[in-house]
């Protein structure tokens, strides 16, 4: 009935009557998440290289000013790394030296640059479907960036302090998280399905609803039997046949 309110009793009844459906939806959600995680989604690996921006100053008075200038230049360097100024030579070197073929759009989508406020160190992270390639691409971007800075800005203040290494594990997909999401989604869908079934169920399940909720008088109960049960009962009935003595008595009475 559509006028039912969601209460604790409603929840208990829902679980009691539709627990099989809820469990089925939960299992299906878990299976779908497992299939997507282990067989459909392509694993991705991430490797990063750390770069220090620090110009060499012999004058101690200008050292602090130089550091502040280097920190401010990091914003400009981020734009250079994500643009064709650095990615174009990186693409050429990857193809010629390592046989790694990546388009400029792919390289741009794989690269991310992160830095900390007032820090002269920033990181170039590369996320790729190949673990070894992610480290190779990150290191090549760092080298190309260093060369382009010397050519364009005419400043030699870039140092690669921590080269990228081949990652040991994938960063995505996150298997435990995906399995948990599949489990929760399946469980929620199961409850939604059960709630819809219960709220749209207009059948009368017991006589108490007629007497208590609708206020009708109970005149009695009529048991329902299906056609198969009736046929089975009829087939079990035995028909009494007249005995030999009864036949003789009947014939004698006819003669009299």
JSON list of N, CA, C and O in Angstrom, two decimals, residues 20-40:
[
{"chain": "A", "resi": 20, "resn": "UNK", "atom": "N", "xyz": [16.20, -12.34, 0.36]},
{"chain": "A", "resi": 20, "resn": "UNK", "atom": "CA", "xyz": [16.85, -13.04, -0.76]},
{"chain": "A", "resi": 20, "resn": "UNK", "atom": "C", "xyz": [17.19, -12.06, -1.89]},
{"chain": "A", "resi": 20, "resn": "UNK", "atom": "O", "xyz": [18.28, -12.12, -2.48]},
{"chain": "A", "resi": 21, "resn": "UNK", "atom": "N", "xyz": [16.26, -11.17, -2.20]},
{"chain": "A", "resi": 21, "resn": "UNK", "atom": "CA", "xyz": [16.51, -10.18, -3.25]},
{"chain": "A", "resi": 21, "resn": "UNK", "atom": "C", "xyz": [17.62, -9.22, -2.85]},
{"chain": "A", "resi": 21, "resn": "UNK", "atom": "O", "xyz": [18.48, -8.86, -3.66]},
{"chain": "A", "resi": 22, "resn": "UNK", "atom": "N", "xyz": [17.63, -8.81, -1.58]},
{"chain": "A", "resi": 22, "resn": "UNK", "atom": "CA", "xyz": [18.67, -7.89, -1.11]},
{"chain": "A", "resi": 22, "resn": "UNK", "atom": "C", "xyz": [20.05, -8.55, -1.19]},
{"chain": "A", "resi": 22, "resn": "UNK", "atom": "O", "xyz": [21.02, -7.93, -1.66]},
{"chain": "A", "resi": 23, "resn": "UNK", "atom": "N", "xyz": [20.14, -9.79, -0.76]},
{"chain": "A", "resi": 23, "resn": "UNK", "atom": "CA", "xyz": [21.42, -10.52, -0.84]},
{"chain": "A", "resi": 23, "resn": "UNK", "atom": "C", "xyz": [21.83, -10.70, -2.29]},
{"chain": "A", "resi": 23, "resn": "UNK", "atom": "O", "xyz": [23.02, -10.56, -2.64]},
{"chain": "A", "resi": 24, "resn": "UNK", "atom": "N", "xyz": [20.88, -11.00, -3.16]},
{"chain": "A", "resi": 24, "resn": "UNK", "atom": "CA", "xyz": [21.19, -11.22, -4.58]},
{"chain": "A", "resi": 24, "resn": "UNK", "atom": "C", "xyz": [21.75, -9.95, -5.21]},
{"chain": "A", "resi": 24, "resn": "UNK", "atom": "O", "xyz": [22.76, -9.99, -5.94]},
{"chain": "A", "resi": 25, "resn": "UNK", "atom": "N", "xyz": [21.11, -8.81, -4.95]},
{"chain": "A", "resi": 25, "resn": "UNK", "atom": "CA", "xyz": [21.60, -7.54, -5.50]},
{"chain": "A", "resi": 25, "resn": "UNK", "atom": "C", "xyz": [23.00, -7.22, -4.95]},
{"chain": "A", "resi": 25, "resn": "UNK", "atom": "O", "xyz": [23.85, -6.72, -5.69]},
{"chain": "A", "resi": 26, "resn": "UNK", "atom": "N", "xyz": [23.23, -7.50, -3.68]},
{"chain": "A", "resi": 26, "resn": "UNK", "atom": "CA", "xyz": [24.54, -7.23, -3.09]},
{"chain": "A", "resi": 26, "resn": "UNK", "atom": "C", "xyz": [25.63, -8.07, -3.73]},
{"chain": "A", "resi": 26, "resn": "UNK", "atom": "O", "xyz": [26.71, -7.57, -4.06]},
{"chain": "A", "resi": 27, "resn": "UNK", "atom": "N", "xyz": [25.34, -9.35, -3.94]},
{"chain": "A", "resi": 27, "resn": "UNK", "atom": "CA", "xyz": [26.32, -10.24, -4.57]},
{"chain": "A", "resi": 27, "resn": "UNK", "atom": "C", "xyz": [26.58, -9.82, -6.00]},
{"chain": "A", "resi": 27, "resn": "UNK", "atom": "O", "xyz": [27.73, -9.80, -6.47]},
{"chain": "A", "resi": 28, "resn": "UNK", "atom": "N", "xyz": [25.52, -9.46, -6.73]},
{"chain": "A", "resi": 28, "resn": "UNK", "atom": "CA", "xyz": [25.69, -9.01, -8.12]},
{"chain": "A", "resi": 28, "resn": "UNK", "atom": "C", "xyz": [26.53, -7.74, -8.18]},
{"chain": "A", "resi": 28, "resn": "UNK", "atom": "O", "xyz": [27.42, -7.60, -9.04]},
{"chain": "A", "resi": 29, "resn": "UNK", "atom": "N", "xyz": [26.27, -6.79, -7.28]},
{"chain": "A", "resi": 29, "resn": "UNK", "atom": "CA", "xyz": [27.07, -5.57, -7.24]},
{"chain": "A", "resi": 29, "resn": "UNK", "atom": "C", "xyz": [28.54, -5.85, -6.97]},
{"chain": "A", "resi": 29, "resn": "UNK", "atom": "O", "xyz": [29.43, -5.24, -7.57]},
{"chain": "A", "resi": 30, "resn": "UNK", "atom": "N", "xyz": [28.80, -6.79, -6.07]},
{"chain": "A", "resi": 30, "resn": "UNK", "atom": "CA", "xyz": [30.18, -7.16, -5.76]},
{"chain": "A", "resi": 30, "resn": "UNK", "atom": "C", "xyz": [30.86, -7.83, -6.96]},
{"chain": "A", "resi": 30, "resn": "UNK", "atom": "O", "xyz": [32.03, -7.56, -7.26]},
{"chain": "A", "resi": 31, "resn": "UNK", "atom": "N", "xyz": [30.11, -8.68, -7.66]},
{"chain": "A", "resi": 31, "resn": "UNK", "atom": "CA", "xyz": [30.66, -9.36, -8.83]},
{"chain": "A", "resi": 31, "resn": "UNK", "atom": "C", "xyz": [30.96, -8.37, -9.95]},
{"chain": "A", "resi": 31, "resn": "UNK", "atom": "O", "xyz": [32.02, -8.43, -10.60]},
{"chain": "A", "resi": 32, "resn": "UNK", "atom": "N", "xyz": [30.04, -7.45, -10.20]},
{"chain": "A", "resi": 32, "resn": "UNK", "atom": "CA", "xyz": [30.25, -6.44, -11.25]},
{"chain": "A", "resi": 32, "resn": "UNK", "atom": "C", "xyz": [31.48, -5.58, -10.93]},
{"chain": "A", "resi": 32, "resn": "UNK", "atom": "O", "xyz": [32.30, -5.30, -11.81]},
{"chain": "A", "resi": 33, "resn": "UNK", "atom": "N", "xyz": [31.62, -5.17, -9.67]},
{"chain": "A", "resi": 33, "resn": "UNK", "atom": "CA", "xyz": [32.78, -4.37, -9.28]},
{"chain": "A", "resi": 33, "resn": "UNK", "atom": "C", "xyz": [34.07, -5.15, -9.46]},
{"chain": "A", "resi": 33, "resn": "UNK", "atom": "O", "xyz": [35.09, -4.60, -9.91]},
{"chain": "A", "resi": 34, "resn": "UNK", "atom": "N", "xyz": [34.04, -6.45, -9.14]},
{"chain": "A", "resi": 34, "resn": "UNK", "atom": "CA", "xyz": [35.24, -7.27, -9.29]},
{"chain": "A", "resi": 34, "resn": "UNK", "atom": "C", "xyz": [35.62, -7.43, -10.76]},
{"chain": "A", "resi": 34, "resn": "UNK", "atom": "O", "xyz": [36.80, -7.36, -11.14]},
{"chain": "A", "resi": 35, "resn": "UNK", "atom": "N", "xyz": [34.62, -7.64, -11.62]},
{"chain": "A", "resi": 35, "resn": "UNK", "atom": "CA", "xyz": [34.90, -7.81, -13.05]},
{"chain": "A", "resi": 35, "resn": "UNK", "atom": "C", "xyz": [35.48, -6.52, -13.63]},
{"chain": "A", "resi": 35, "resn": "UNK", "atom": "O", "xyz": [36.47, -6.55, -14.40]},
{"chain": "A", "resi": 36, "resn": "UNK", "atom": "N", "xyz": [34.88, -5.37, -13.28]},
{"chain": "A", "resi": 36, "resn": "UNK", "atom": "CA", "xyz": [35.39, -4.10, -13.79]},
{"chain": "A", "resi": 36, "resn": "UNK", "atom": "C", "xyz": [36.79, -3.82, -13.27]},
{"chain": "A", "resi": 36, "resn": "UNK", "atom": "O", "xyz": [37.65, -3.33, -14.01]},
{"chain": "A", "resi": 37, "resn": "UNK", "atom": "N", "xyz": [37.04, -4.12, -12.00]},
{"chain": "A", "resi": 37, "resn": "UNK", "atom": "CA", "xyz": [38.33, -3.80, -11.39]},
{"chain": "A", "resi": 37, "resn": "UNK", "atom": "C", "xyz": [39.46, -4.67, -11.93]},
{"chain": "A", "resi": 37, "resn": "UNK", "atom": "O", "xyz": [40.55, -4.17, -12.23]},
{"chain": "A", "resi": 38, "resn": "UNK", "atom": "N", "xyz": [39.20, -5.97, -12.06]},
{"chain": "A", "resi": 38, "resn": "UNK", "atom": "CA", "xyz": [40.28, -6.90, -12.40]},
{"chain": "A", "resi": 38, "resn": "UNK", "atom": "C", "xyz": [40.39, -7.20, -13.90]},
{"chain": "A", "resi": 38, "resn": "UNK", "atom": "O", "xyz": [41.44, -7.65, -14.34]},
{"chain": "A", "resi": 39, "resn": "UNK", "atom": "N", "xyz": [39.33, -6.96, -14.67]},
{"chain": "A", "resi": 39, "resn": "UNK", "atom": "CA", "xyz": [39.36, -7.37, -16.07]},
{"chain": "A", "resi": 39, "resn": "UNK", "atom": "C", "xyz": [39.08, -6.25, -17.07]},
{"chain": "A", "resi": 39, "resn": "UNK", "atom": "O", "xyz": [39.43, -6.38, -18.24]},
{"chain": "A", "resi": 40, "resn": "UNK", "atom": "N", "xyz": [38.44, -5.16, -16.65]},
{"chain": "A", "resi": 40, "resn": "UNK", "atom": "CA", "xyz": [38.03, -4.13, -17.60]},
{"chain": "A", "resi": 40, "resn": "UNK", "atom": "C", "xyz": [38.90, -2.87, -17.46]},
{"chain": "A", "resi": 40, "resn": "UNK", "atom": "O", "xyz": [39.46, -2.39, -18.45]}
]
